[in-house]
Amino acid sequence: MLILSWLVFLPLAGMLAIMLTPSGQERFIRLFATTITAVVFLLSAKLIVSFNMASGQIQFEEHVLWIPPLNVYYHLGVDGISILMIFAIGLLSFLACIASFGIKERVKEYFALYLLLETGMMGTFLALDLFLFYIFWEVVLVPMYFLIG
């Protein structure tokens, strides 16, 4: 079960779908982004319920060789601290998406960047490979720059 990959890449797929949506469909874009964040929140809730708090081990690991010459792995997993962060990101992303309904300018771009930001945040706390962590950390910085600006 690749629940961690779903947590990371579902918002990215949502962002791509929003980018393909015509700009005039603002209501649909808002509802679609909220639906994506709701699904991610439900997945994070399922993850925290399934998590064995008594174990000190990394759980729900996904480990695949990604770039063999550099010995880089696609390695995701959660521990006792990151599971709480994943749940917090899922909950706060959903609530902040609802709070963002008041955005009136460049709605399509805003929600696309918002979902990219959620992808980066999830990936940052799930990555167990330094190279993968660095990529997700940089993914967080790009939408933050444009959303704050």
Coordinates of C-alpha atoms in Angstrom, one line a residue:
M1 CA 0.0 0.0 0.0
L2 CA 1.7 3.2 -1.2
I3 CA -0.1 5.6 1.2
L4 CA 2.9 7.8 1.6
S5 CA 3.3 8.3 -2.2
W6 CA -0.4 9.1 -2.4
L7 CA 0.1 11.7 0.4
V8 CA 2.9 13.3 -1.6
F9 CA 1.8 13.1 -5.2
L10 CA -2.0 13.5 -4.9
P11 CA -1.7 17.3 -4.4
L12 CA 0.8 17.4 -7.3
A13 CA -1.7 15.7 -9.6
G14 CA -4.4 18.1 -8.4
M15 CA -2.1 21.0 -9.2
L16 CA -1.6 19.7 -12.7
A17 CA -5.4 19.3 -13.1
I18 CA -5.9 22.8 -12.0
M19 CA -3.3 24.1 -14.5
L20 CA -5.3 22.4 -17.2
T21 CA -8.6 24.0 -16.1
P22 CA -9.7 27.2 -17.8
S23 CA -9.2 30.3 -15.7
G24 CA -12.9 31.3 -15.7
Q25 CA -13.8 28.1 -13.7
E26 CA -12.9 29.7 -10.3
R27 CA -15.7 28.0 -8.3
F28 CA -14.7 24.6 -9.7
I29 CA -11.0 25.3 -8.9
R30 CA -11.7 26.2 -5.3
L31 CA -13.9 23.1 -4.8
F32 CA -11.4 20.8 -6.5
A33 CA -8.4 22.1 -4.5
T34 CA -10.5 21.7 -1.3
T35 CA -11.5 18.2 -2.3
I36 CA -7.8 17.2 -2.9
T37 CA -6.7 18.7 0.5
A38 CA -9.7 16.9 2.1
V39 CA -8.6 13.5 0.6
V40 CA -5.0 14.2 1.8
F41 CA -6.2 15.0 5.2
L42 CA -8.3 11.8 5.4
L43 CA -5.2 9.8 4.2
S44 CA -3.1 11.4 6.9
A45 CA -5.8 10.6 9.5
K46 CA -5.9 7.0 8.3
L47 CA -2.1 6.9 8.6
I48 CA -2.1 8.2 12.2
V49 CA -4.8 5.7 13.2
S50 CA -2.8 2.8 11.6
F51 CA 0.5 4.0 13.1
N52 CA 1.9 1.8 15.9
M53 CA 2.9 4.3 18.6
A54 CA 4.6 1.7 20.7
S55 CA 7.2 1.0 18.0
G56 CA 10.3 3.1 17.7
Q57 CA 10.8 2.0 14.1
I58 CA 10.2 3.7 10.8
Q59 CA 6.8 2.6 9.5
F60 CA 5.1 2.5 6.1
E61 CA 8.4 2.6 4.4
E62 CA 8.7 2.9 0.6
H63 CA 12.2 2.2 -0.6
V64 CA 13.2 2.1 -4.3
L65 CA 16.5 2.8 -6.0
W66 CA 16.0 6.0 -7.9
I67 CA 19.3 7.2 -9.4
P68 CA 21.7 4.2 -9.3
P69 CA 25.0 6.1 -10.3
L70 CA 24.5 8.5 -7.3
N71 CA 23.1 5.8 -5.0
V72 CA 19.9 8.0 -4.5
Y73 CA 16.8 6.2 -3.3
Y74 CA 13.1 7.1 -3.3
H75 CA 12.8 6.4 0.4
L76 CA 9.8 7.5 2.3
G77 CA 8.7 6.6 5.8
V78 CA 7.3 8.0 9.1
D79 CA 8.3 7.9 12.7
G80 CA 6.7 9.1 15.9
I81 CA 7.5 12.8 15.2
S82 CA 6.9 13.0 11.5
I83 CA 3.5 11.2 11.8
L84 CA 2.3 14.2 13.9
M85 CA 3.7 16.6 11.4
I86 CA 2.0 14.8 8.5
F87 CA -1.3 14.9 10.3
A88 CA -0.9 18.6 11.1
I89 CA 0.0 19.4 7.5
G90 CA -3.1 17.5 6.3
L91 CA -5.4 19.2 8.7
L92 CA -4.0 22.7 8.4
S93 CA -3.8 22.5 4.6
F94 CA -7.4 21.5 4.4
L95 CA -8.5 24.3 6.8
A96 CA -6.3 26.9 5.1
C97 CA -7.7 25.9 1.7
I98 CA -11.2 26.6 3.0
A99 CA -10.0 29.9 4.4
S100 CA -8.6 30.8 1.0
F101 CA -12.0 31.0 -0.6
G102 CA -11.8 34.7 -0.3
I103 CA -9.0 34.9 -2.8
K104 CA -10.3 36.9 -5.8
E105 CA -7.2 37.6 -8.0
R106 CA -5.4 34.9 -9.9
V107 CA -7.4 32.1 -8.3
K108 CA -6.1 29.4 -10.6
E109 CA -2.5 30.2 -10.0
Y110 CA -3.0 30.6 -6.2
F111 CA -4.6 27.1 -5.8
A112 CA -2.1 25.5 -8.1
L113 CA 0.8 26.9 -6.1
Y114 CA -1.0 26.0 -2.9
L115 CA -1.3 22.3 -3.9
L116 CA 2.4 22.3 -5.0
L117 CA 3.3 23.7 -1.5
E118 CA 1.4 20.9 0.1
T119 CA 3.3 18.4 -2.0
G120 CA 6.6 19.9 -0.9
M121 CA 5.6 20.0 2.8
M122 CA 4.4 16.3 2.8
G123 CA 7.5 15.2 0.9
T124 CA 9.8 17.1 3.3
F125 CA 8.5 15.3 6.3
L126 CA 8.3 11.9 4.7
A127 CA 11.7 11.8 2.9
L128 CA 14.3 9.5 4.4
D129 CA 16.9 10.1 1.7
L130 CA 18.9 13.3 1.9
F131 CA 18.7 14.0 -1.9
L132 CA 14.9 13.5 -1.9
F133 CA 14.6 15.7 1.2
Y134 CA 16.5 18.4 -0.6
I135 CA 14.3 18.2 -3.6
F136 CA 11.1 18.5 -1.6
W137 CA 12.6 21.3 0.5
E138 CA 13.3 23.3 -2.7
V139 CA 9.8 22.5 -3.9
V140 CA 8.4 24.2 -0.8
L141 CA 10.4 27.3 -1.4
V142 CA 9.2 28.0 -5.0
P143 CA 5.4 28.3 -4.2
M144 CA 6.1 30.1 -0.9
Y145 CA 8.0 32.8 -2.8
F146 CA 5.1 33.4 -5.2
L147 CA 2.3 33.0 -2.6
I148 CA 4.0 35.5 -0.3
G149 CA 4.9 37.8 -3.1

